[in-house]
Amino acid sequence: MNFSINQELLKKAPVFYQEKEAFSGVHKIASRVIHDLELVFGIAPQVTIEKTKLGKTVIIYGTMNHSPMLQELEEKKLIDVTEVAGKREVFLFQVIDQPFDGVEKALVIAGSDKRGTIYGLFHLSEQLGVSPLVDWNGVKPQPKESFSLDGDFKYISKEPSVRYRGFFINDEWPAFGTWTNERFGGFNAEMYDHVFQLLLRLKGNYMWPAMWSAQFSEEGPGLASAELADEYGVVMGASHHEPCLRNGEEYRYLRGEDSIYGDAWNFISNREGITRFWEDGLKRSGKFENVITVGMRGEQDTSIMGKNATLADNIELLRDVIQTQNKLIEDNVNPNLSEVPRMLALYKEVEPFFYGDETTPGLMGSEELEDVILMLCDDNYGNLRTLPTEEMRSHKGGYGMYYHFDYHGGPISYEWVNSSYLPKVWEQMSMAYDFGIRDLWIVNVGDIATQEFPLSYFLDLAYDFDKWGTNAVNKTELYTELWVEKQFSSVFGETDMKKVCDLLNGYTKIAHNRRPEHMNVNVYHPVNYKETDHLLQQIDHLLSIADDLYKRIDPKELPTYFALVYYPAVGNLNVQKMWLLNGKNQHDAKLGKMAANKLAEEIKKCLKRDRELVEEYHAIDNGKWYGMGLSEHIGFVHWNEDECQNPILSNVLPANKPRLVITIDGTEQKSEGSPWHVNQLFLNDFLQPDIEEASFTISSLSDLPAEYKITSNHSWLTCSKESGSLDGITNTQDVIITKIDRSAMNGETEGRITVETPVGACTIIVNVAQVDVSSLADGTFIMSNDYISIEAEHFVDNKQATNEHGGVNHFEVLKGYGKTLSAVKAFPTTEYFTVGKDAPYLEYHFVVDAAGVYEVELYMQPSNPVTKDGTIVCGIQTNDGETTIVNTLPEGYRVDGEEWAVRVLNNIDTQTCSIHCKEGLNTLKVYAVSPGFVLQKLVIYPEGKKPADSYLGPTETYYVGR
């Protein structure tokens, strides 16, 4: 007989058996699950503390060593808890027969510890189709009449891959702070109840509370928030500069000339006061489950000592601080220091204090840090910094990673809506795990709101790395599909859920290329390679998907769709669109095009739309998210919002007489047809053998009727119009589609189009390549228009190599990863490779017309070095020549430097190398040498003849078999 729950059963008798010995926090979570069942079945299950009042089908939950009921079931040999005993956060989920008199079937949820039981309870909710976002985002489950499990069903969860997994509420003003004050009256336990529930439902267990202005252990009120966290089994920590369970803001409120804590956040001048401040924090909160931050930074996230202090001075002071803190922890928390989870964040200037330099030993290997988790960090923009070497991985305390989905700092902050891209998160965090960072993962989610999608992924990756980690190459789209199904299976059909996936993948890919806060008028080129027009087409397509779903969704379901998908997607895309239009507006205005005036009106609409979106976000669902949209996000001039500028619009005053300008689309060429100026343009699109259609544009420069006439004497060359008239007001420009028929050319390689304008005539020379590719293998690129552009995945050979461990060194294609198509990365990610021995390589084939020196420009993910040597190395070999070992980073590269700032804003790194090519067919091999090398694109061109400027790089050129 199966275990079944249905509406009739829920009406008859109590289903949930509640043991008085269970943890109070577990009972609280059980009450949340009972509410989940009510949402599913429309009836709330009854609860009893007496076995004799149970119905025939029941749900039993308990925690090992805190449950006489589990002990009784084990003694009856109905369950075997040895399978979860001694494990961390594991649960047994099993259907059994006749546990008690009168009970026929029971679902037993047995946790190895408190969190194990809680995860087991929430596992039941998920089995019923309840989203982890049911409370936080109000995601409604699909109603059911019944639910069943096989009569012998048994499931044992795995131990989480990462020991401590969680998020950091940060940069919380003006958004989160306004929200929680408006809705809950402050940063209190009522608010944190929802946050803790979100964390636990996502299988996290660790968090850093808001800290810009808040005092977690004082504003509950009092310890209420800390007590609630402990009751729920949430492990509390604090940010990198908040040691010994004291929030940074606390000292600001408690300091003073007459204060027992002194009036200086300075361990040298105020050692006694600071020590007492830490000691009181440990006495107050040390009884709870914490990961205690150790170390010390200056106030407001600054360095610990002044600029004149030496490296040795800083190291010794930090050692003194940690020794003092360790003694305080022994005296006030646990005399066995090794049993107290502690963490030192190697963030910003603390990192060199740990490593030291050639003459000054750092804290690495010191006894003060023996059991301390060493928390490494990304560069605040999602790119890992130094990682543990093989020797370092034996550190007893283990390692953590502080990652960012939000950042307040230079070169430019990003705090508004989600702009994180799952393939990037996977690539970086799976490498972190490969390098042994498995004890603590925490991500800065800013205000939480709109970050639910990447946060879910981050925590699932940390919980079950075997499923979603290194071996799950190119599985982020699958994850997205499953996530959308969890949130919207009761709202949308399969076709519409696929559209939601397209929307999520689409907007986050565009944000990955350039975050909305980092956008400005000069990012994308307005005309070259049509990159702005192509992106505008993508954006309009995604906006149409978002709006179509918005119009058709049941109004009761709109708030969830709006908060999770519509607002972050449309908000992001609308800002991107505004700046792209601004780039076209400025470019057209410089040419005197009347079309610039129409673009200016479109930009105004985008700015108006941005404000409307924020207002709607704040009003929807009775103001549930009021305040969450307040972060500035347009026109950053500095790292923060000071002096932010909205787009500057250009309007064009019409010329005094009829005038037109002809432009070749995808280039900066222009002509008005005057015999005294440029009157010859070149249309080179057809130099690529597979291109059959191109375009040029005729634009008005005045508000007077201006006629044009187009002629061509070639039968194989046609234009979409032969004549036309523009008035500069309603009709400002015509795009002329040009087509060729290669089969009718009879060996010709050049055609001419004449465009007659009011001031003369312009000749467009149409160059056409007639290339015989019959002798060339598929995948061979052919130079046209003086350059070749190759997407990294379009290699002709992916050569593996066997390593000394018997494994295979190889490249993998990371679909969708790059700024354009994809990327390639070498695995294992931790390995250093030797060219000619065990280095995998990619081989590319290309043809050039003339022998000589060429340049190959590599487009790469802006990785940072995994060690302090400051290099990311690859090998380049042309034909059978010597392999050149290339450091892809500039000399003296450092995080926070100028080169780094450009790389993280552009989300790309480029390196140019000289190569010698022969006439005709050439081969290029790219070898992996050091970790962190992720290749996205290659561009090859004659030395000194770099292709036209662009943000995404030249679009891929022709290859045989394309």
mmCIF file of C-alpha atoms in Angstrom, residues 408-711:
data_model
loop_
_atom_site.group_PDB
_atom_site.id
_atom_site.type_symbol
_atom_site.label_atom_id
_atom_site.label_comp_id
_atom_site.label_asym_id
_atom_site.label_seq_id
_atom_site.Cartn_x
_atom_site.Cartn_y
_atom_site.Cartn_z
ATOM 1 C CA HIS A 408 29.469 49.046 -3.725
ATOM 2 C CA GLY A 409 32.882 50.277 -4.801
ATOM 3 C CA GLY A 410 35.275 51.003 -7.625
ATOM 4 C CA PRO A 411 35.553 51.205 -10.521
ATOM 5 C CA ILE A 412 31.722 51.407 -10.642
ATOM 6 C CA SER A 413 29.179 49.977 -8.216
ATOM 7 C CA TYR A 414 26.364 47.632 -9.236
ATOM 8 C CA GLU A 415 23.535 47.328 -6.718
ATOM 9 C CA TRP A 416 20.223 47.680 -8.519
ATOM 10 C CA VAL A 417 18.869 44.454 -10.051
ATOM 11 C CA ASN A 418 20.335 41.047 -10.814
ATOM 12 C CA SER A 419 23.089 41.217 -13.417
ATOM 13 C CA SER A 420 24.762 37.861 -12.711
ATOM 14 C CA TYR A 421 25.103 35.229 -15.434
ATOM 15 C CA LEU A 422 24.913 31.577 -14.403
ATOM 16 C CA PRO A 423 27.602 30.259 -16.807
ATOM 17 C CA LYS A 424 30.053 32.744 -15.270
ATOM 18 C CA VAL A 425 29.072 31.759 -11.729
ATOM 19 C CA TRP A 426 29.507 28.091 -12.650
ATOM 20 C CA GLU A 427 32.904 28.612 -14.302
ATOM 21 C CA GLN A 428 34.348 30.577 -11.401
ATOM 22 C CA MET A 429 32.808 28.777 -8.420
ATOM 23 C CA SER A 430 33.392 25.281 -9.808
ATOM 24 C CA MET A 431 37.052 26.236 -10.153
ATOM 25 C CA ALA A 432 37.026 27.462 -6.552
ATOM 26 C CA TYR A 433 35.757 24.076 -5.420
ATOM 27 C CA ASP A 434 38.317 22.282 -7.589
ATOM 28 C CA PHE A 435 41.035 24.268 -5.815
ATOM 29 C CA GLY A 436 39.823 22.988 -2.449
ATOM 30 C CA ILE A 437 37.549 25.828 -1.336
ATOM 31 C CA ARG A 438 34.899 23.671 0.296
ATOM 32 C CA ASP A 439 34.360 24.899 3.845
ATOM 33 C CA LEU A 440 32.549 28.187 3.378
ATOM 34 C CA TRP A 441 30.828 29.902 0.456
ATOM 35 C CA ILE A 442 29.142 33.241 0.942
ATOM 36 C CA VAL A 443 27.761 35.566 -1.709
ATOM 37 C CA ASN A 444 27.004 39.263 -1.427
ATOM 38 C CA VAL A 445 23.391 39.558 -2.617
ATOM 39 C CA GLY A 446 22.942 43.206 -1.740
ATOM 40 C CA ASP A 447 19.220 43.682 -1.142
ATOM 41 C CA ILE A 448 18.283 40.023 -1.962
ATOM 42 C CA ALA A 449 15.364 41.198 -4.100
ATOM 43 C CA THR A 450 15.787 40.265 -7.814
ATOM 44 C CA GLN A 451 18.810 38.108 -6.879
ATOM 45 C CA GLU A 452 16.677 35.043 -6.118
ATOM 46 C CA PHE A 453 17.541 33.356 -9.429
ATOM 47 C CA PRO A 454 21.355 33.402 -9.169
ATOM 48 C CA LEU A 455 21.159 32.920 -5.391
ATOM 49 C CA SER A 456 19.182 29.698 -5.872
ATOM 50 C CA TYR A 457 21.862 28.478 -8.255
ATOM 51 C CA PHE A 458 24.748 29.483 -6.001
ATOM 52 C CA LEU A 459 23.298 27.613 -3.028
ATOM 53 C CA ASP A 460 22.304 24.556 -5.064
ATOM 54 C CA LEU A 461 25.829 24.436 -6.465
ATOM 55 C CA ALA A 462 27.231 24.596 -2.930
ATOM 56 C CA TYR A 463 24.782 22.005 -1.622
ATOM 57 C CA ASP A 464 25.191 19.422 -4.400
ATOM 58 C CA PHE A 465 28.412 20.065 -6.278
ATOM 59 C CA ASP A 466 28.386 16.541 -7.700
ATOM 60 C CA LYS A 467 25.180 17.389 -9.550
ATOM 61 C CA TRP A 468 25.871 20.956 -10.666
ATOM 62 C CA GLY A 469 29.651 21.425 -10.411
ATOM 63 C CA THR A 470 32.681 20.694 -12.559
ATOM 64 C CA ASN A 471 31.199 17.622 -14.206
ATOM 65 C CA ALA A 472 28.014 19.500 -15.126
ATOM 66 C CA VAL A 473 29.503 21.338 -18.098
ATOM 67 C CA ASN A 474 26.868 23.395 -19.925
ATOM 68 C CA LYS A 475 24.075 22.500 -17.503
ATOM 69 C CA THR A 476 23.106 26.039 -16.481
ATOM 70 C CA GLU A 477 20.329 26.141 -19.095
ATOM 71 C CA LEU A 478 18.941 22.914 -17.653
ATOM 72 C CA TYR A 479 19.118 24.473 -14.196
ATOM 73 C CA THR A 480 17.223 27.511 -15.496
ATOM 74 C CA GLU A 481 14.490 25.275 -16.929
ATOM 75 C CA LEU A 482 14.098 23.457 -13.612
ATOM 76 C CA TRP A 483 14.093 26.726 -11.673
ATOM 77 C CA VAL A 484 11.400 28.227 -13.906
ATOM 78 C CA GLU A 485 9.334 25.072 -13.541
ATOM 79 C CA LYS A 486 9.556 25.362 -9.732
ATOM 80 C CA GLN A 487 8.288 28.938 -9.777
ATOM 81 C CA PHE A 488 5.808 28.949 -12.645
ATOM 82 C CA SER A 489 4.473 25.432 -13.355
ATOM 83 C CA SER A 490 1.130 26.480 -11.882
ATOM 84 C CA VAL A 491 1.114 29.713 -13.893
ATOM 85 C CA PHE A 492 2.421 29.009 -17.387
ATOM 86 C CA GLY A 493 2.282 26.135 -19.840
ATOM 87 C CA GLU A 494 5.420 24.531 -21.282
ATOM 88 C CA THR A 495 5.658 26.987 -24.197
ATOM 89 C CA ASP A 496 5.447 30.011 -21.943
ATOM 90 C CA MET A 497 7.894 28.545 -19.417
ATOM 91 C CA LYS A 498 10.348 28.160 -22.303
ATOM 92 C CA LYS A 499 9.836 31.876 -23.008
ATOM 93 C CA VAL A 500 10.608 32.704 -19.371
ATOM 94 C CA CYS A 501 13.849 30.705 -19.716
ATOM 95 C CA ASP A 502 14.722 32.612 -22.885
ATOM 96 C CA LEU A 503 14.060 35.858 -21.049
ATOM 97 C CA LEU A 504 16.235 34.920 -18.061
ATOM 98 C CA ASN A 505 19.103 33.635 -20.193
ATOM 99 C CA GLY A 506 18.779 36.546 -22.603
ATOM 100 C CA TYR A 507 18.785 39.467 -20.206
ATOM 101 C CA THR A 508 21.503 38.021 -17.971
ATOM 102 C CA LYS A 509 23.740 37.376 -21.005
ATOM 103 C CA ILE A 510 23.329 41.021 -22.054
ATOM 104 C CA ALA A 511 24.021 42.151 -18.476
ATOM 105 C CA HIS A 512 27.061 39.856 -18.405
ATOM 106 C CA ASN A 513 28.431 41.749 -21.404
ATOM 107 C CA ARG A 514 27.890 45.065 -19.634
ATOM 108 C CA ARG A 515 26.019 45.672 -16.402
ATOM 109 C CA PRO A 516 23.323 48.374 -16.590
ATOM 110 C CA GLU A 517 25.134 50.585 -14.073
ATOM 111 C CA HIS A 518 28.265 50.339 -16.208
ATOM 112 C CA MET A 519 26.533 51.334 -19.430
ATOM 113 C CA ASN A 520 27.075 54.717 -21.051
ATOM 114 C CA VAL A 521 26.865 56.307 -24.463
ATOM 115 C CA ASN A 522 30.364 55.225 -25.456
ATOM 116 C CA VAL A 523 30.278 51.481 -24.699
ATOM 117 C CA TYR A 524 28.909 49.830 -27.842
ATOM 118 C CA HIS A 525 29.927 51.225 -31.195
ATOM 119 C CA PRO A 526 26.917 52.871 -32.832
ATOM 120 C CA VAL A 527 27.584 51.487 -36.325
ATOM 121 C CA ASN A 528 30.626 49.200 -36.658
ATOM 122 C CA TYR A 529 29.663 45.596 -37.376
ATOM 123 C CA LYS A 530 26.064 46.683 -36.667
ATOM 124 C CA GLU A 531 26.672 45.625 -33.054
ATOM 125 C CA THR A 532 24.304 48.242 -31.655
ATOM 126 C CA ASP A 533 21.538 47.406 -34.131
ATOM 127 C CA HIS A 534 21.912 43.670 -33.548
ATOM 128 C CA LEU A 535 21.746 44.155 -29.790
ATOM 129 C CA LEU A 536 18.724 46.418 -30.082
ATOM 130 C CA GLN A 537 16.990 43.670 -32.065
ATOM 131 C CA GLN A 538 17.761 41.149 -29.314
ATOM 132 C CA ILE A 539 16.525 43.544 -26.650
ATOM 133 C CA ASP A 540 13.284 44.315 -28.472
ATOM 134 C CA HIS A 541 12.671 40.586 -28.946
ATOM 135 C CA LEU A 542 13.178 39.919 -25.237
ATOM 136 C CA LEU A 543 11.038 42.903 -24.250
ATOM 137 C CA SER A 544 8.250 41.602 -26.467
ATOM 138 C CA ILE A 545 8.426 38.210 -24.695
ATOM 139 C CA ALA A 546 8.323 39.880 -21.285
ATOM 140 C CA ASP A 547 5.392 42.128 -22.200
ATOM 141 C CA ASP A 548 3.428 39.343 -23.874
ATOM 142 C CA LEU A 549 3.622 37.233 -20.719
ATOM 143 C CA TYR A 550 2.809 40.276 -18.590
ATOM 144 C CA LYS A 551 -0.388 40.904 -20.557
ATOM 145 C CA ARG A 552 -1.576 37.298 -20.499
ATOM 146 C CA ILE A 553 -0.751 36.233 -16.937
ATOM 147 C CA ASP A 554 -3.499 35.832 -14.360
ATOM 148 C CA PRO A 555 -3.487 39.089 -12.336
ATOM 149 C CA LYS A 556 -3.239 37.053 -9.114
ATOM 150 C CA GLU A 557 0.079 35.610 -10.339
ATOM 151 C CA LEU A 558 1.477 38.862 -11.701
ATOM 152 C CA PRO A 559 3.321 39.978 -8.521
ATOM 153 C CA THR A 560 5.531 36.867 -8.511
ATOM 154 C CA TYR A 561 6.329 37.083 -12.220
ATOM 155 C CA PHE A 562 6.935 40.818 -11.909
ATOM 156 C CA ALA A 563 9.344 40.551 -8.962
ATOM 157 C CA LEU A 564 11.280 37.469 -10.063
ATOM 158 C CA VAL A 565 11.485 38.010 -13.813
ATOM 159 C CA TYR A 566 9.769 41.014 -15.353
ATOM 160 C CA TYR A 567 11.219 43.847 -13.288
ATOM 161 C CA PRO A 568 14.889 42.759 -13.345
ATOM 162 C CA ALA A 569 14.672 41.740 -17.004
ATOM 163 C CA VAL A 570 12.743 44.701 -18.397
ATOM 164 C CA GLY A 571 14.479 47.171 -16.105
ATOM 165 C CA ASN A 572 17.879 45.944 -17.218
ATOM 166 C CA LEU A 573 17.008 45.734 -20.923
ATOM 167 C CA ASN A 574 15.331 49.141 -20.943
ATOM 168 C CA VAL A 575 18.450 50.837 -19.518
ATOM 169 C CA GLN A 576 20.653 49.008 -22.018
ATOM 170 C CA LYS A 577 18.340 50.084 -24.832
ATOM 171 C CA MET A 578 18.371 53.699 -23.680
ATOM 172 C CA TRP A 579 22.158 53.929 -23.861
ATOM 173 C CA LEU A 580 22.339 52.110 -27.192
ATOM 174 C CA LEU A 581 19.835 54.569 -28.657
ATOM 175 C CA ASN A 582 21.853 57.402 -27.122
ATOM 176 C CA GLY A 583 24.951 56.155 -28.953
ATOM 177 C CA LYS A 584 23.044 56.155 -32.245
ATOM 178 C CA ASN A 585 21.577 59.556 -31.414
ATOM 179 C CA GLN A 586 25.024 61.082 -30.872
ATOM 180 C CA HIS A 587 26.455 59.454 -33.985
ATOM 181 C CA ASP A 588 23.569 60.507 -36.216
ATOM 182 C CA ALA A 589 23.599 64.026 -34.824
ATOM 183 C CA LYS A 590 27.282 64.426 -35.695
ATOM 184 C CA LEU A 591 26.383 63.593 -39.292
ATOM 185 C CA GLY A 592 23.455 66.022 -39.236
ATOM 186 C CA LYS A 593 20.869 63.247 -39.672
ATOM 187 C CA MET A 594 17.318 64.258 -38.901
ATOM 188 C CA ALA A 595 16.847 60.693 -37.607
ATOM 189 C CA ALA A 596 18.704 61.822 -34.480
ATOM 190 C CA ASN A 597 15.606 63.757 -33.386
ATOM 191 C CA LYS A 598 13.434 60.641 -33.467
ATOM 192 C CA LEU A 599 16.061 58.768 -31.485
ATOM 193 C CA ALA A 600 16.038 61.523 -28.862
ATOM 194 C CA GLU A 601 12.300 60.967 -28.371
ATOM 195 C CA GLU A 602 12.847 57.213 -27.998
ATOM 196 C CA ILE A 603 15.492 57.835 -25.332
ATOM 197 C CA LYS A 604 13.052 60.009 -23.377
ATOM 198 C CA LYS A 605 10.546 57.164 -23.492
ATOM 199 C CA CYS A 606 13.148 54.780 -22.051
ATOM 200 C CA LEU A 607 13.923 57.110 -19.152
ATOM 201 C CA LYS A 608 10.205 57.533 -18.473
ATOM 202 C CA ARG A 609 9.769 53.759 -18.645
ATOM 203 C CA ASP A 610 12.566 53.269 -16.108
ATOM 204 C CA ARG A 611 10.779 55.462 -13.598
ATOM 205 C CA GLU A 612 7.439 53.787 -14.271
ATOM 206 C CA LEU A 613 8.967 50.342 -13.676
ATOM 207 C CA VAL A 614 10.337 51.345 -10.289
ATOM 208 C CA GLU A 615 7.002 52.879 -9.324
ATOM 209 C CA GLU A 616 5.116 49.751 -10.385
ATOM 210 C CA TYR A 617 7.586 47.546 -8.498
ATOM 211 C CA HIS A 618 6.998 49.604 -5.381
ATOM 212 C CA ALA A 619 3.204 49.485 -5.765
ATOM 213 C CA ILE A 620 2.631 45.873 -6.826
ATOM 214 C CA ASP A 621 1.240 43.343 -4.346
ATOM 215 C CA ASN A 622 0.103 46.103 -1.964
ATOM 216 C CA GLY A 623 3.573 47.633 -1.787
ATOM 217 C CA LYS A 624 5.326 44.394 -0.783
ATOM 218 C CA TRP A 625 8.596 45.521 -2.365
ATOM 219 C CA TYR A 626 8.397 49.230 -1.597
ATOM 220 C CA GLY A 627 11.928 50.629 -1.470
ATOM 221 C CA MET A 628 13.676 47.756 -3.226
ATOM 222 C CA GLY A 629 14.014 49.698 -6.483
ATOM 223 C CA LEU A 630 15.647 52.817 -5.060
ATOM 224 C CA SER A 631 19.278 52.134 -5.981
ATOM 225 C CA GLU A 632 20.686 54.534 -8.569
ATOM 226 C CA HIS A 633 21.519 52.765 -11.807
ATOM 227 C CA ILE A 634 21.884 55.286 -14.625
ATOM 228 C CA GLY A 635 24.880 57.266 -15.775
ATOM 229 C CA PHE A 636 27.572 56.651 -13.164
ATOM 230 C CA VAL A 637 30.431 59.118 -13.525
ATOM 231 C CA HIS A 638 32.342 57.919 -10.455
ATOM 232 C CA TRP A 639 32.360 54.624 -8.569
ATOM 233 C CA ASN A 640 29.274 55.729 -6.642
ATOM 234 C CA GLU A 641 26.169 57.673 -7.603
ATOM 235 C CA ASP A 642 27.639 61.144 -7.041
ATOM 236 C CA GLU A 643 27.168 63.306 -10.144
ATOM 237 C CA CYS A 644 25.283 60.571 -12.019
ATOM 238 C CA GLN A 645 24.136 61.820 -15.425
ATOM 239 C CA ASN A 646 21.137 60.857 -17.493
ATOM 240 C CA PRO A 647 21.712 60.647 -21.256
ATOM 241 C CA ILE A 648 22.580 63.892 -22.988
ATOM 242 C CA LEU A 649 20.352 64.210 -26.046
ATOM 243 C CA SER A 650 21.328 65.731 -29.359
ATOM 244 C CA ASN A 651 18.745 67.370 -31.577
ATOM 245 C CA VAL A 652 19.534 68.380 -35.117
ATOM 246 C CA LEU A 653 18.389 71.622 -36.758
ATOM 247 C CA PRO A 654 17.609 70.978 -40.431
ATOM 248 C CA ALA A 655 19.902 72.063 -43.219
ATOM 249 C CA ASN A 656 18.795 75.041 -45.331
ATOM 250 C CA LYS A 657 18.361 73.026 -48.526
ATOM 251 C CA PRO A 658 17.568 69.446 -49.495
ATOM 252 C CA ARG A 659 20.514 67.221 -48.559
ATOM 253 C CA LEU A 660 20.977 63.516 -48.064
ATOM 254 C CA VAL A 661 23.778 61.378 -46.664
ATOM 255 C CA ILE A 662 24.562 57.798 -47.704
ATOM 256 C CA THR A 663 26.134 55.488 -45.104
ATOM 257 C CA ILE A 664 27.351 51.917 -45.507
ATOM 258 C CA ASP A 665 25.719 49.924 -42.735
ATOM 259 C CA GLY A 666 28.153 48.334 -40.303
ATOM 260 C CA THR A 667 30.859 50.907 -41.085
ATOM 261 C CA GLU A 668 31.598 54.593 -40.532
ATOM 262 C CA GLN A 669 31.698 55.417 -44.253
ATOM 263 C CA LYS A 670 29.530 58.323 -45.373
ATOM 264 C CA SER A 671 28.962 60.551 -48.384
ATOM 265 C CA GLU A 672 26.550 63.292 -49.449
ATOM 266 C CA GLY A 673 27.467 62.822 -53.094
ATOM 267 C CA SER A 674 29.183 66.156 -53.588
ATOM 268 C CA PRO A 675 31.844 66.080 -56.347
ATOM 269 C CA TRP A 676 34.123 68.128 -54.101
ATOM 270 C CA HIS A 677 34.139 65.704 -51.178
ATOM 271 C CA VAL A 678 33.994 61.962 -50.615
ATOM 272 C CA ASN A 679 31.775 60.531 -53.306
ATOM 273 C CA GLN A 680 32.938 56.939 -53.380
ATOM 274 C CA LEU A 681 32.059 54.320 -50.759
ATOM 275 C CA PHE A 682 32.900 50.618 -50.453
ATOM 276 C CA LEU A 683 30.450 47.838 -49.685
ATOM 277 C CA ASN A 684 32.673 44.913 -48.640
ATOM 278 C CA ASP A 685 30.202 42.558 -46.960
ATOM 279 C CA PHE A 686 30.244 40.281 -50.030
ATOM 280 C CA LEU A 687 33.954 39.605 -49.581
ATOM 281 C CA GLN A 688 32.678 36.864 -47.274
ATOM 282 C CA PRO A 689 31.762 34.021 -49.647
ATOM 283 C CA ASP A 690 28.472 33.121 -47.957
ATOM 284 C CA ILE A 691 26.997 36.619 -47.697
ATOM 285 C CA GLU A 692 24.226 37.267 -50.217
ATOM 286 C CA GLU A 693 22.624 40.360 -48.721
ATOM 287 C CA ALA A 694 23.923 43.675 -47.328
ATOM 288 C CA SER A 695 22.603 47.198 -46.911
ATOM 289 C CA PHE A 696 23.274 50.898 -47.012
ATOM 290 C CA THR A 697 21.157 53.744 -45.645
ATOM 291 C CA ILE A 698 20.065 57.033 -47.148
ATOM 292 C CA SER A 699 19.235 59.677 -44.529
ATOM 293 C CA SER A 700 17.795 63.160 -44.664
ATOM 294 C CA LEU A 701 19.766 66.153 -43.395
ATOM 295 C CA SER A 702 16.930 68.652 -43.791
ATOM 296 C CA ASP A 703 13.162 68.955 -43.421
ATOM 297 C CA LEU A 704 12.719 69.704 -47.117
ATOM 298 C CA PRO A 705 11.725 67.007 -49.633
ATOM 299 C CA ALA A 706 14.909 65.407 -50.979
ATOM 300 C CA GLU A 707 14.790 62.839 -53.749
ATOM 301 C CA TYR A 708 17.286 60.137 -54.616
ATOM 302 C CA LYS A 709 17.739 57.714 -57.477
ATOM 303 C CA ILE A 710 19.606 54.392 -57.413
ATOM 304 C CA THR A 711 21.043 52.675 -60.501
#
